[in-house]
Amino acid sequence: MAKSVTGGTDVFAPGHIGELTQVIPPELVDAVLDETGAREHRLRSLPSRVGVYLVLALGLFEHLGTGLVWGKLTSGLDARTPHPSEKALRDLRRRVGVAPLKRLFDVLAGPLAQPSTPGVRYRRWRTVAFDGCGSLNVPDHERNRSWLGRTQRRHGPAGYPRLMLMTLCETGTRGLIAAVFGSASKGETDYAHDLVGHLTTDMLLLADRAFDSNELLADITAQGAEFLIRATSTRRPPVLALLPDGSYLTRIGGLRLRVIEAEIRSRTADSGDFGGTYRLLTTLKDHRTDPADHLVRLYHERWEIEITYLALRHTLLKGRVLRSKDPVGLSQEMWGLLTLYQALRSVMVTAVETMPGCDPDRAGFTVALEAARDTIVSLVGTTAAAGPGSRPDLVGYIGAHVLRALLPKRRMRLSARIVKCGTSRYAVWNRDGRPRDSTRITAIEITVHPPTLPSAQDLSPTLSGRWGQVCQILAANANQAMHTRDIAQRLGLATTGHRLKGFTAQLCYWARNGRLIRTAPNTYKITLPDTLTPPPKP
C-alpha cells in the first residue's frame, strides 16, 4: 500500500483513481493492456491506460456524466491536461474494450482475509457463498433488449431489461472470488456451474435451496470443496443411518451426504415468535466435530452475500440504471464496477486487519466509498509524498476513515421482507407476520428433528400378499437399506434365475410409484408409514 504514483505535471496524469491507484497501479494496468492487446499503437493524448482508469472512475461517480467524471479526475492536477469532448471519451472506452477490465478483475478477485482474521473461517475451511442478483436495470435500448430480452412481470413487461449477476463471495469479508453475468433467461443454476471451477479444497460453500440439484452437488464435490446447502421441501432423502444429534446420513445422486432437519424460532423484544423449518445437505458427516446445531447457525452466514449486492446495487449505483446502451459497453461497465468493488474491499480488509481481533463486518462500505471519492479530487495517496526510508502506511486515507467510523458489533434483528413496489412479488409477502421495522431478537431456538422411521407395528393390518411381506421385512430393518437378494432370501425365493429377475422388476415398479426408495442399484428402503398403502397392480 506504500506504492505511490508520480505524475502531477504529466499530461497523462488523469491515469489515476485516487488512493485506489495503490491497489491498481499503472504497471498493472499496462501489463493487462499488453496481455489483452489493447495498448495504443501510437502516441495519443488519451492513451489506453487513461481509458481504463476512466471506466473505473465512472463506477465511483455513477450519478455523473462522463464529462463531469473527467473533470473530477483532472481537477487536482497542475498539468495542462486535455479537455476532450463526450464523443472523444466515448471513443476512448470503445478503443479500450472489455478484455482489459475483465482481466483486471481476474487479477484482483480472490479471498482477501488472512487465515487468522476473525469471522472468515469455520474450522479449517474458508466460508464462501454464491447467489444471483437479477435487479440490475440497463437502458431500454434495442441492442440491450436483443441480448437480455424483456423481463415479464405480473402486469406486463418490466420498464427496463435486467442483467443477471452471479458471484462467488467470501462471506467473512464480502470480497469477490469470481463473477459471471448475462441474460436472466439462463437461470441461476446454470451460472452456478460456471463458478464451481473457482472452488478449492479449503472452502466450505453455503448456498440456498435453488442450488441443490444432483448435478451441481456432484460438481462441487468433484472440486474437493465442502458444502452446506439448503434443500428444497420436495426432496425425500432416504435415511441410511441415524446420528446421535438428530441428523442422518443419506445418499443423493451417488453422493453420501448428511441431512439436518431443524426448526428455527426467533423471539423478539416485543414478544414476537417467528421461524421456519430448514433441511440442510452437507458433506460434513461427522456429528462429533460438526454438531447439527453448529451447522444450522453457520448457515446464516450465507446471507452475507446479500450485503455484497446491497453495496453494489444501492451504494455504488444508488439504484440507478447502468449507463451503456449496447452489450459491449454493459460488459465493460460491469467488469469495471466489480473491479472497483473488489479494490475497495481490499483496502477495507487491510485496514481492519491492523486492529487485532476486529471483524471485517465492522468496516463500512459507504465510508470507504466516500473517502475514495475524496481522493480522486485531492490526489491523496497518488503523489510521491513519502520520503526515502519512510515506513509503509497500510491504512492510508481510506483506511483511516474506515477505522474512525467502525460499525458496532453485529446485532440480531429481523424485519419483514417487503419491497415498496406494486408489481413486486414481495410487495405483500409477509406470511409469518414479521414486523415491518427492524426488531431486536432476544433469543434463537434451534430444534433438530430426527426422522421418524417406520416399524413393523406401524404397518396396516390390511397389507397382504407379496407387498405386505416386503413391507414387514423392510420395516423391521428400517435403519438400513436391503439388497434385492437379501429380501428374496427372507421371502424364501430363489436368489438366482428368472424368479429373481421377476422379483427385481416388481421392486423397481414399486419404487417408480413412490412405494419404495431406491438408494443404490438393487437396494431399497421403505418409505414413511403414511405412504404404505397397497400399490396398484402392474
Coordinates of C-alpha atoms in Angstrom, one line a residue:
M1 CA 0.0 0.0 0.0
A2 CA 3.0 2.3 0.2
K3 CA 3.5 2.4 -3.6
S4 CA 2.9 5.9 -4.9
V5 CA 2.2 7.2 -8.4
T6 CA 4.0 10.2 -9.7
G7 CA 2.8 12.4 -12.5
G8 CA 1.4 15.6 -11.1
T9 CA 3.0 17.5 -14.0
D10 CA 2.5 14.8 -16.7
V11 CA 0.0 15.4 -19.4
F12 CA -1.2 11.8 -18.9
A13 CA -1.7 12.3 -15.2
P14 CA -5.5 11.6 -15.4
G15 CA -4.3 7.9 -15.4
H16 CA -5.2 7.5 -11.7
I17 CA -8.1 6.7 -9.5
G18 CA -7.1 8.4 -6.2
E19 CA -5.7 6.4 -3.4
L20 CA -7.1 3.2 -5.1
T21 CA -4.2 3.6 -7.6
Q22 CA -2.1 1.9 -5.0
V23 CA -4.3 -1.2 -5.4
I24 CA -4.5 -0.8 -9.2
P25 CA -1.1 0.7 -10.1
P26 CA -0.2 1.9 -13.7
E27 CA 2.2 -1.0 -14.0
L28 CA -0.6 -3.5 -13.5
V29 CA -2.9 -1.6 -16.0
D30 CA -0.1 -1.5 -18.6
A31 CA 0.6 -5.2 -18.2
V32 CA -3.1 -6.0 -18.6
L33 CA -3.4 -3.8 -21.7
D34 CA -0.3 -5.6 -23.2
E35 CA -1.7 -9.0 -22.4
T36 CA -5.1 -8.3 -24.0
G37 CA -3.7 -6.4 -27.0
A38 CA -5.5 -3.2 -26.1
R39 CA -2.4 -0.9 -25.8
E40 CA -2.5 2.1 -28.2
H41 CA -0.2 1.8 -31.3
R42 CA 0.8 5.5 -31.5
L43 CA 1.2 8.4 -29.1
R44 CA -2.2 9.8 -28.0
S45 CA -3.3 12.5 -25.7
L46 CA -5.8 9.9 -24.3
P47 CA -3.8 6.6 -24.0
S48 CA -5.5 3.3 -23.2
R49 CA -4.2 3.4 -19.6
V50 CA -6.2 6.6 -19.1
G51 CA -9.3 4.8 -20.6
V52 CA -9.1 2.0 -18.0
Y53 CA -8.9 4.5 -15.1
L54 CA -11.8 6.5 -16.6
V55 CA -14.0 3.4 -16.7
L56 CA -13.2 2.7 -13.0
A57 CA -13.9 6.4 -12.1
L58 CA -17.3 6.1 -13.9
G59 CA -18.2 3.5 -11.3
L60 CA -17.2 5.8 -8.4
F61 CA -19.3 8.6 -9.8
E62 CA -22.3 6.7 -11.2
H63 CA -24.6 9.7 -10.8
L64 CA -22.4 11.9 -13.0
G65 CA -21.9 12.1 -16.8
T66 CA -18.6 11.1 -18.5
G67 CA -17.5 14.7 -19.0
L68 CA -18.1 15.6 -15.3
V69 CA -16.2 12.5 -14.2
W70 CA -13.3 13.6 -16.4
G71 CA -13.4 16.9 -14.6
K72 CA -13.1 15.1 -11.3
L73 CA -10.0 13.2 -12.5
T74 CA -8.2 16.3 -13.7
S75 CA -9.3 18.9 -11.1
G76 CA -6.4 18.3 -8.8
L77 CA -3.7 18.3 -11.4
D78 CA -1.5 21.2 -12.2
A79 CA -0.6 20.0 -15.7
R80 CA -2.2 21.2 -18.9
T81 CA -4.4 18.2 -19.4
P82 CA -6.6 17.8 -22.4
H83 CA -10.3 18.7 -22.4
P84 CA -11.9 16.0 -24.6
S85 CA -15.5 16.0 -25.7
E86 CA -18.0 13.4 -24.7
K87 CA -17.6 11.7 -28.0
A88 CA -13.8 11.5 -27.6
L89 CA -14.3 9.9 -24.1
R90 CA -16.8 7.5 -25.6
D91 CA -14.4 6.6 -28.4
L92 CA -11.7 6.0 -25.7
R93 CA -14.0 3.5 -24.0
R94 CA -14.6 1.7 -27.2
R95 CA -10.9 1.5 -28.0
V96 CA -10.1 0.0 -24.6
G97 CA -12.8 -2.7 -24.9
V98 CA -14.0 -5.3 -22.5
A99 CA -11.0 -7.6 -22.2
P100 CA -8.7 -5.4 -20.1
L101 CA -11.3 -4.7 -17.5
K102 CA -12.3 -8.4 -17.2
R103 CA -8.6 -9.4 -16.9
L104 CA -8.1 -6.7 -14.3
F105 CA -10.9 -8.1 -12.2
D106 CA -9.5 -11.7 -12.6
V107 CA -6.2 -10.4 -11.2
L108 CA -7.8 -8.7 -8.1
A109 CA -10.5 -11.3 -7.5
G110 CA -10.0 -13.9 -4.7
P111 CA -10.1 -14.3 -0.9
L112 CA -9.0 -11.1 0.9
A113 CA -8.6 -12.2 4.5
Q114 CA -5.7 -13.8 6.3
P115 CA -6.4 -17.2 7.8
S116 CA -6.3 -15.7 11.3
T117 CA -8.8 -12.9 10.5
P118 CA -11.9 -13.2 12.7
G119 CA -15.2 -14.4 11.1
V120 CA -13.8 -15.7 7.8
R121 CA -13.4 -19.5 8.6
Y122 CA -15.3 -22.4 10.1
R123 CA -12.7 -24.7 11.5
R124 CA -10.2 -25.2 8.7
W125 CA -12.5 -24.0 5.8
R126 CA -13.0 -20.6 4.4
T127 CA -16.7 -20.0 4.2
V128 CA -17.9 -18.8 0.7
A129 CA -21.3 -18.5 -0.9
F130 CA -22.8 -17.9 -4.3
D131 CA -26.1 -16.4 -5.3
G132 CA -27.7 -14.4 -8.1
C133 CA -28.8 -10.7 -8.3
G134 CA -31.4 -10.1 -11.0
S135 CA -32.3 -6.5 -10.2
L136 CA -29.6 -4.6 -12.2
N137 CA -31.6 -2.4 -14.7
V138 CA -30.0 -1.5 -18.0
P139 CA -31.1 1.2 -20.6
D140 CA -34.1 0.2 -22.6
H141 CA -32.3 0.2 -25.9
E142 CA -32.8 -2.2 -28.8
R143 CA -29.3 -3.5 -28.6
N144 CA -29.6 -4.3 -24.9
R145 CA -33.1 -5.9 -25.5
S146 CA -31.6 -8.1 -28.2
W147 CA -29.1 -9.5 -25.6
L148 CA -31.1 -9.5 -22.4
G149 CA -34.7 -9.7 -23.6
R150 CA -37.5 -8.0 -21.6
T151 CA -38.4 -9.1 -18.1
Q152 CA -42.0 -10.2 -17.7
R153 CA -43.9 -9.2 -14.6
R154 CA -47.4 -9.8 -13.3
H155 CA -48.8 -6.7 -15.0
G156 CA -46.8 -7.0 -18.2
P157 CA -43.1 -6.4 -19.2
A158 CA -40.8 -4.5 -16.9
G159 CA -39.8 -1.0 -17.8
Y160 CA -36.1 -1.9 -18.3
P161 CA -34.2 -5.0 -19.4
R162 CA -32.4 -6.6 -16.5
L163 CA -28.9 -8.1 -16.1
M164 CA -28.4 -11.2 -14.1
L165 CA -25.2 -11.1 -11.9
M166 CA -23.9 -14.2 -10.2
T167 CA -20.9 -14.1 -7.9
L168 CA -18.9 -16.3 -5.6
C169 CA -18.2 -14.4 -2.4
E170 CA -16.1 -14.8 0.6
T171 CA -18.7 -14.4 3.4
G172 CA -16.3 -13.0 6.1
T173 CA -15.1 -10.1 4.0
R174 CA -17.7 -10.0 1.2
G175 CA -14.8 -10.0 -1.3
L176 CA -15.5 -11.5 -4.7
I177 CA -13.8 -14.7 -5.8
A178 CA -15.4 -14.9 -9.2
A179 CA -18.3 -13.4 -11.1
V180 CA -20.4 -14.0 -14.3
F181 CA -23.3 -12.1 -15.7
G182 CA -25.7 -12.2 -18.7
S183 CA -29.3 -12.7 -19.6
A184 CA -31.7 -13.7 -16.8
S185 CA -33.2 -16.4 -19.0
K186 CA -30.2 -18.6 -18.4
G187 CA -31.0 -19.2 -14.8
E188 CA -29.0 -19.1 -11.5
T189 CA -28.2 -22.8 -11.5
D190 CA -26.6 -22.6 -15.0
Y191 CA -24.5 -19.6 -13.9
A192 CA -23.5 -21.5 -10.7
H193 CA -21.9 -24.2 -12.9
D194 CA -19.6 -21.5 -14.3
L195 CA -18.4 -20.6 -10.8
V196 CA -17.9 -24.1 -9.4
G197 CA -14.4 -24.2 -11.0
H198 CA -13.2 -21.5 -8.7
L199 CA -13.9 -23.5 -5.5
T200 CA -10.8 -25.0 -3.8
T201 CA -10.3 -27.7 -1.2
D202 CA -10.1 -25.2 1.7
M203 CA -13.5 -23.8 1.0
L204 CA -16.9 -24.5 2.6
L205 CA -19.7 -23.4 0.2
L206 CA -23.0 -22.1 1.7
A207 CA -25.9 -21.9 -0.7
D208 CA -29.7 -21.5 -0.9
R209 CA -32.2 -24.2 -1.9
A210 CA -32.1 -23.2 -5.5
F211 CA -28.7 -24.9 -5.8
D212 CA -29.4 -28.4 -4.5
S213 CA -29.6 -30.2 -7.9
N214 CA -27.8 -33.5 -8.1
E215 CA -25.5 -32.4 -10.9
L216 CA -24.4 -29.3 -9.1
L217 CA -23.7 -31.1 -5.9
A218 CA -21.6 -33.6 -7.8
D219 CA -19.6 -30.8 -9.5
I220 CA -19.0 -29.1 -6.1
T221 CA -17.8 -32.4 -4.6
A222 CA -15.5 -33.0 -7.6
Q223 CA -13.7 -29.8 -6.9
G224 CA -12.8 -31.1 -3.4
A225 CA -14.8 -28.4 -1.6
E226 CA -17.2 -29.0 1.2
F227 CA -20.8 -27.6 1.2
L228 CA -23.7 -26.8 3.4
I229 CA -26.8 -26.2 1.1
R230 CA -30.4 -25.9 1.9
A231 CA -32.6 -28.5 0.2
T232 CA -36.0 -27.9 -1.3
S233 CA -39.0 -29.1 0.6
T234 CA -39.9 -31.6 -2.1
R235 CA -36.8 -33.7 -1.5
R236 CA -37.3 -37.0 0.4
P237 CA -33.8 -38.3 1.0
P238 CA -33.7 -41.9 2.3
V239 CA -32.5 -42.4 5.9
L240 CA -29.4 -44.6 5.8
A241 CA -28.3 -44.1 9.4
L242 CA -29.4 -42.0 12.3
L243 CA -26.8 -39.9 14.1
P244 CA -27.0 -39.1 17.9
D245 CA -27.5 -35.3 17.3
G246 CA -30.7 -36.0 15.3
S247 CA -29.2 -35.7 11.8
Y248 CA -29.0 -38.7 9.5
L249 CA -26.9 -40.0 6.6
T250 CA -28.3 -40.4 3.1
R251 CA -27.3 -40.9 -0.5
I252 CA -28.2 -38.5 -3.2
G253 CA -27.1 -38.9 -6.8
G254 CA -24.2 -41.2 -5.8
L255 CA -23.0 -38.9 -3.0
R256 CA -23.0 -39.9 0.6
L257 CA -24.3 -36.9 2.5
R258 CA -25.6 -35.8 5.8
V259 CA -29.1 -34.2 6.3
I260 CA -30.1 -31.9 9.1
E261 CA -33.8 -31.1 9.6
A262 CA -34.3 -28.3 12.1
E263 CA -36.8 -25.8 13.2
I264 CA -35.5 -22.3 13.9
R265 CA -37.6 -20.0 16.1
S266 CA -36.6 -16.3 16.7
R267 CA -38.1 -14.5 19.7
T268 CA -38.1 -10.7 19.5
A269 CA -38.2 -8.0 22.2
D270 CA -41.9 -7.3 21.5
S271 CA -42.8 -10.9 22.4
G272 CA -43.0 -12.0 18.7
D273 CA -42.2 -15.6 17.7
F274 CA -41.2 -16.3 14.1
G275 CA -39.4 -19.1 12.4
G276 CA -39.5 -21.9 9.9
T277 CA -38.2 -25.4 9.0
Y278 CA -34.8 -25.9 7.3
R279 CA -33.5 -29.0 5.6
L280 CA -29.7 -28.8 5.1
L281 CA -27.5 -31.1 3.0
T282 CA -23.8 -31.2 3.9
T283 CA -20.6 -33.2 3.2
L284 CA -19.6 -32.7 6.8
K285 CA -20.7 -36.1 8.1
D286 CA -19.1 -36.4 11.5
H287 CA -21.6 -35.3 14.2
R288 CA -18.8 -35.1 16.8
T289 CA -16.7 -32.5 15.1
D290 CA -19.6 -30.7 13.4
P291 CA -22.8 -30.9 15.6
A292 CA -26.0 -30.2 13.9
D293 CA -26.9 -27.0 15.8
H294 CA -23.5 -25.5 14.9
L295 CA -24.0 -26.1 11.2
V296 CA -27.5 -24.6 11.4
R297 CA -26.1 -21.5 12.9
L298 CA -23.3 -21.4 10.4
Y299 CA -25.8 -21.5 7.5
H300 CA -26.9 -18.0 8.5
E301 CA -23.5 -16.7 7.1
R302 CA -24.9 -17.3 3.6
W303 CA -26.8 -14.0 3.9
E304 CA -23.6 -12.1 3.8
I305 CA -23.6 -12.3 0.0
E306 CA -26.9 -10.2 0.1
I307 CA -24.8 -7.4 1.7
T308 CA -22.4 -7.7 -1.2
Y309 CA -25.3 -7.0 -3.6
L310 CA -26.6 -4.2 -1.4
A311 CA -23.2 -2.5 -1.7
L312 CA -23.1 -3.0 -5.5
R313 CA -26.7 -2.2 -6.3
H314 CA -27.6 0.5 -3.8
T315 CA -24.4 2.0 -2.5
L316 CA -22.3 2.1 -5.7
L317 CA -25.1 2.5 -8.2
K318 CA -27.7 4.1 -5.9
G319 CA -30.3 2.0 -7.6
R320 CA -29.7 3.8 -10.9
V321 CA -29.9 2.3 -14.4
L322 CA -26.5 1.4 -15.9
R323 CA -25.0 3.8 -18.4
S324 CA -24.3 1.8 -21.5
K325 CA -26.7 1.2 -24.4
D326 CA -25.1 -1.8 -26.0
P327 CA -23.8 -5.2 -24.8
V328 CA -20.1 -4.4 -25.2
G329 CA -20.5 -1.2 -23.1
L330 CA -22.5 -3.0 -20.5
S331 CA -19.9 -5.7 -20.2
Q332 CA -17.1 -3.2 -19.8
E333 CA -19.1 -1.2 -17.3
M334 CA -19.9 -4.3 -15.2
W335 CA -16.3 -5.5 -15.1
G336 CA -15.3 -2.0 -14.1
L337 CA -17.8 -1.9 -11.2
L338 CA -16.7 -5.4 -10.0
T339 CA -13.1 -4.4 -10.1
L340 CA -13.7 -1.1 -8.3
Y341 CA -15.8 -3.0 -5.6
Q342 CA -13.0 -5.5 -5.1
A343 CA -10.4 -2.8 -4.8
L344 CA -12.5 -1.0 -2.1
R345 CA -13.0 -4.3 -0.2
S346 CA -9.2 -4.9 -0.3
V347 CA -8.4 -1.6 1.2
M348 CA -11.1 -2.1 3.9
V349 CA -9.9 -5.5 4.9
T350 CA -6.2 -4.4 5.0
A351 CA -7.2 -1.6 7.3
V352 CA -9.3 -3.7 9.7
E353 CA -6.6 -6.4 9.9
T354 CA -4.3 -3.7 11.5
M355 CA -6.6 -4.0 14.6
P356 CA -6.2 -7.4 16.1
G357 CA -9.5 -9.2 16.8
C358 CA -11.5 -6.8 14.7
D359 CA -14.1 -8.5 12.5
P360 CA -14.3 -7.2 8.8
D361 CA -18.1 -7.0 9.3
R362 CA -17.5 -3.7 11.1
A363 CA -16.0 -1.9 8.2
G364 CA -18.5 0.4 6.5
F365 CA -18.6 0.3 2.7
T366 CA -20.2 3.7 2.4
V367 CA -17.5 5.3 4.4
A368 CA -14.8 3.7 2.2
L369 CA -16.6 4.8 -1.0
E370 CA -16.9 8.4 0.1
A371 CA -13.3 8.5 1.2
A372 CA -12.2 7.1 -2.2
R373 CA -14.2 9.8 -4.0
D374 CA -12.4 12.4 -2.0
T375 CA -9.0 11.1 -3.0
I376 CA -9.9 11.5 -6.7
V377 CA -10.1 15.3 -6.4
S378 CA -7.4 15.8 -3.7
L379 CA -5.0 13.2 -5.1
V380 CA -4.3 11.9 -1.7
G381 CA -2.3 8.7 -2.0
T382 CA -1.4 9.3 -5.6
T383 CA 1.6 11.6 -5.3
A384 CA 5.1 10.8 -4.0
A385 CA 4.6 12.4 -0.6
A386 CA 6.6 9.8 1.3
G387 CA 10.3 10.4 1.5
P388 CA 13.0 7.8 1.4
G389 CA 13.2 5.5 4.3
S390 CA 9.6 6.2 5.4
R391 CA 7.6 3.4 6.9
P392 CA 4.8 1.8 4.7
D393 CA 1.3 3.0 5.5
L394 CA -1.0 0.0 5.4
V395 CA -4.1 2.1 6.3
G396 CA -3.9 5.3 4.2
Y397 CA -6.6 7.9 3.8
I398 CA -9.5 5.5 3.1
G399 CA -8.5 3.0 5.8
A400 CA -8.1 5.7 8.4
H401 CA -11.7 6.9 7.7
V402 CA -12.9 3.3 7.9
L403 CA -11.2 2.7 11.3
R404 CA -12.6 6.0 12.7
A405 CA -16.1 5.0 11.8
L406 CA -16.3 1.3 12.6
L407 CA -19.8 -0.1 12.7
P408 CA -21.0 -1.5 16.0
K409 CA -20.8 -5.3 16.5
R410 CA -23.5 -7.2 14.6
R411 CA -26.9 -7.1 16.3
M412 CA -29.5 -9.9 15.9
R413 CA -32.5 -8.3 14.2
L414 CA -35.3 -9.2 11.9
S415 CA -37.9 -7.5 9.8
A416 CA -40.4 -8.2 7.0
R417 CA -39.1 -8.9 3.5
I418 CA -41.3 -6.4 1.7
V419 CA -40.4 -4.2 -1.4
K420 CA -42.3 -0.9 -1.8
C421 CA -43.2 -1.7 -5.4
G422 CA -46.7 -2.5 -6.6
T423 CA -45.5 -5.0 -9.2
S424 CA -43.0 -6.8 -6.9
R425 CA -43.8 -10.3 -5.8
Y426 CA -42.5 -9.2 -2.3
A427 CA -44.9 -6.2 -2.1
V428 CA -47.3 -8.1 0.2
W429 CA -45.3 -11.2 1.0
N430 CA -45.2 -11.4 4.8
R431 CA -46.9 -14.7 5.6
D432 CA -45.4 -15.1 9.1
G433 CA -46.4 -11.6 10.2
R434 CA -42.9 -10.3 10.8
P435 CA -42.7 -6.6 12.0
R436 CA -42.1 -4.1 9.2
D437 CA -39.5 -2.3 11.2
S438 CA -36.2 -3.8 12.3
T439 CA -36.8 -5.5 15.6
R440 CA -34.2 -6.9 18.1
I441 CA -34.0 -10.6 18.6
T442 CA -33.7 -11.7 22.2
A443 CA -33.3 -15.5 21.6
I444 CA -33.0 -18.0 18.9
E445 CA -34.1 -21.6 19.5
I446 CA -32.8 -24.4 17.2
T447 CA -34.6 -27.8 17.4
V448 CA -33.2 -30.6 15.3
H449 CA -36.0 -33.1 14.3
P450 CA -34.8 -36.6 13.7
P451 CA -36.7 -38.5 11.0
T452 CA -39.4 -41.0 12.1
L453 CA -38.5 -44.5 11.0
P454 CA -41.3 -47.0 10.2
S455 CA -41.6 -50.1 12.3
A456 CA -43.4 -53.3 11.8
Q457 CA -46.2 -52.2 14.2
D458 CA -46.9 -49.1 12.1
L459 CA -48.0 -51.2 9.1
S460 CA -51.6 -51.5 8.4
P461 CA -53.0 -55.0 9.0
T462 CA -54.8 -54.8 5.7
L463 CA -51.5 -55.2 3.8
S464 CA -51.3 -58.7 2.5
G465 CA -49.6 -60.7 -0.2
R466 CA -46.1 -60.1 -1.6
W467 CA -46.4 -56.3 -0.9
G468 CA -47.3 -56.8 2.7
Q469 CA -44.4 -59.3 3.2
V470 CA -41.9 -56.9 1.7
C471 CA -43.2 -54.1 3.9
Q472 CA -42.8 -56.2 7.0
I473 CA -39.2 -57.1 6.1
L474 CA -38.1 -53.6 5.2
A475 CA -39.8 -52.0 8.2
A476 CA -38.0 -54.5 10.5
N477 CA -34.7 -53.3 9.0
A478 CA -35.7 -49.6 8.6
N479 CA -32.2 -48.4 9.8
Q480 CA -30.5 -49.8 6.7
A481 CA -31.2 -50.4 3.0
M482 CA -31.6 -54.0 1.8
H483 CA -30.4 -55.6 -1.4
T484 CA -32.9 -57.5 -3.6
R485 CA -31.2 -60.8 -2.9
D486 CA -31.5 -60.3 0.8
I487 CA -35.2 -59.6 0.5
A488 CA -35.7 -62.6 -1.7
Q489 CA -33.9 -64.8 0.7
R490 CA -36.2 -63.6 3.6
L491 CA -39.2 -64.4 1.4
G492 CA -37.9 -67.9 0.6
L493 CA -37.5 -67.1 -3.1
A494 CA -34.7 -68.2 -5.4
T495 CA -31.7 -65.8 -5.3
T496 CA -30.8 -66.6 -8.9
G497 CA -32.5 -67.1 -12.2
H498 CA -35.8 -65.9 -13.7
R499 CA -37.6 -65.8 -10.3
L500 CA -35.1 -63.3 -9.0
K501 CA -35.4 -61.2 -12.2
G502 CA -39.2 -61.1 -11.9
F503 CA -38.9 -60.1 -8.3
T504 CA -36.4 -57.4 -9.1
A505 CA -38.8 -56.0 -11.8
Q506 CA -41.6 -55.9 -9.2
L507 CA -39.4 -53.9 -6.7
C508 CA -38.5 -51.4 -9.5
Y509 CA -42.2 -50.9 -10.3
W510 CA -42.9 -50.2 -6.6
A511 CA -40.0 -47.7 -6.4
R512 CA -41.2 -45.9 -9.5
N513 CA -44.6 -45.5 -7.9
G514 CA -43.1 -44.0 -4.7
R515 CA -43.7 -47.0 -2.5
L516 CA -40.0 -47.8 -2.0
I517 CA -36.9 -45.7 -2.1
R518 CA -34.1 -46.9 -4.3
T519 CA -30.8 -46.0 -2.6
A520 CA -28.4 -47.8 -4.9
P521 CA -28.7 -50.4 -7.7
N522 CA -31.0 -53.2 -6.5
T523 CA -31.0 -51.7 -3.0
Y524 CA -34.2 -50.4 -1.4
K525 CA -35.6 -48.8 1.8
I526 CA -39.2 -48.4 2.9
T527 CA -41.0 -45.0 2.8
L528 CA -42.7 -43.4 5.8
P529 CA -45.7 -45.2 7.3
D530 CA -48.3 -42.8 5.8
T531 CA -47.4 -43.9 2.3
L532 CA -47.7 -47.6 3.0
T533 CA -50.9 -48.3 1.2
P534 CA -51.4 -51.3 -1.2
P535 CA -49.9 -50.4 -4.6
P536 CA -51.7 -50.7 -7.9
K537 CA -51.1 -54.0 -9.7
P538 CA -48.7 -53.7 -12.6

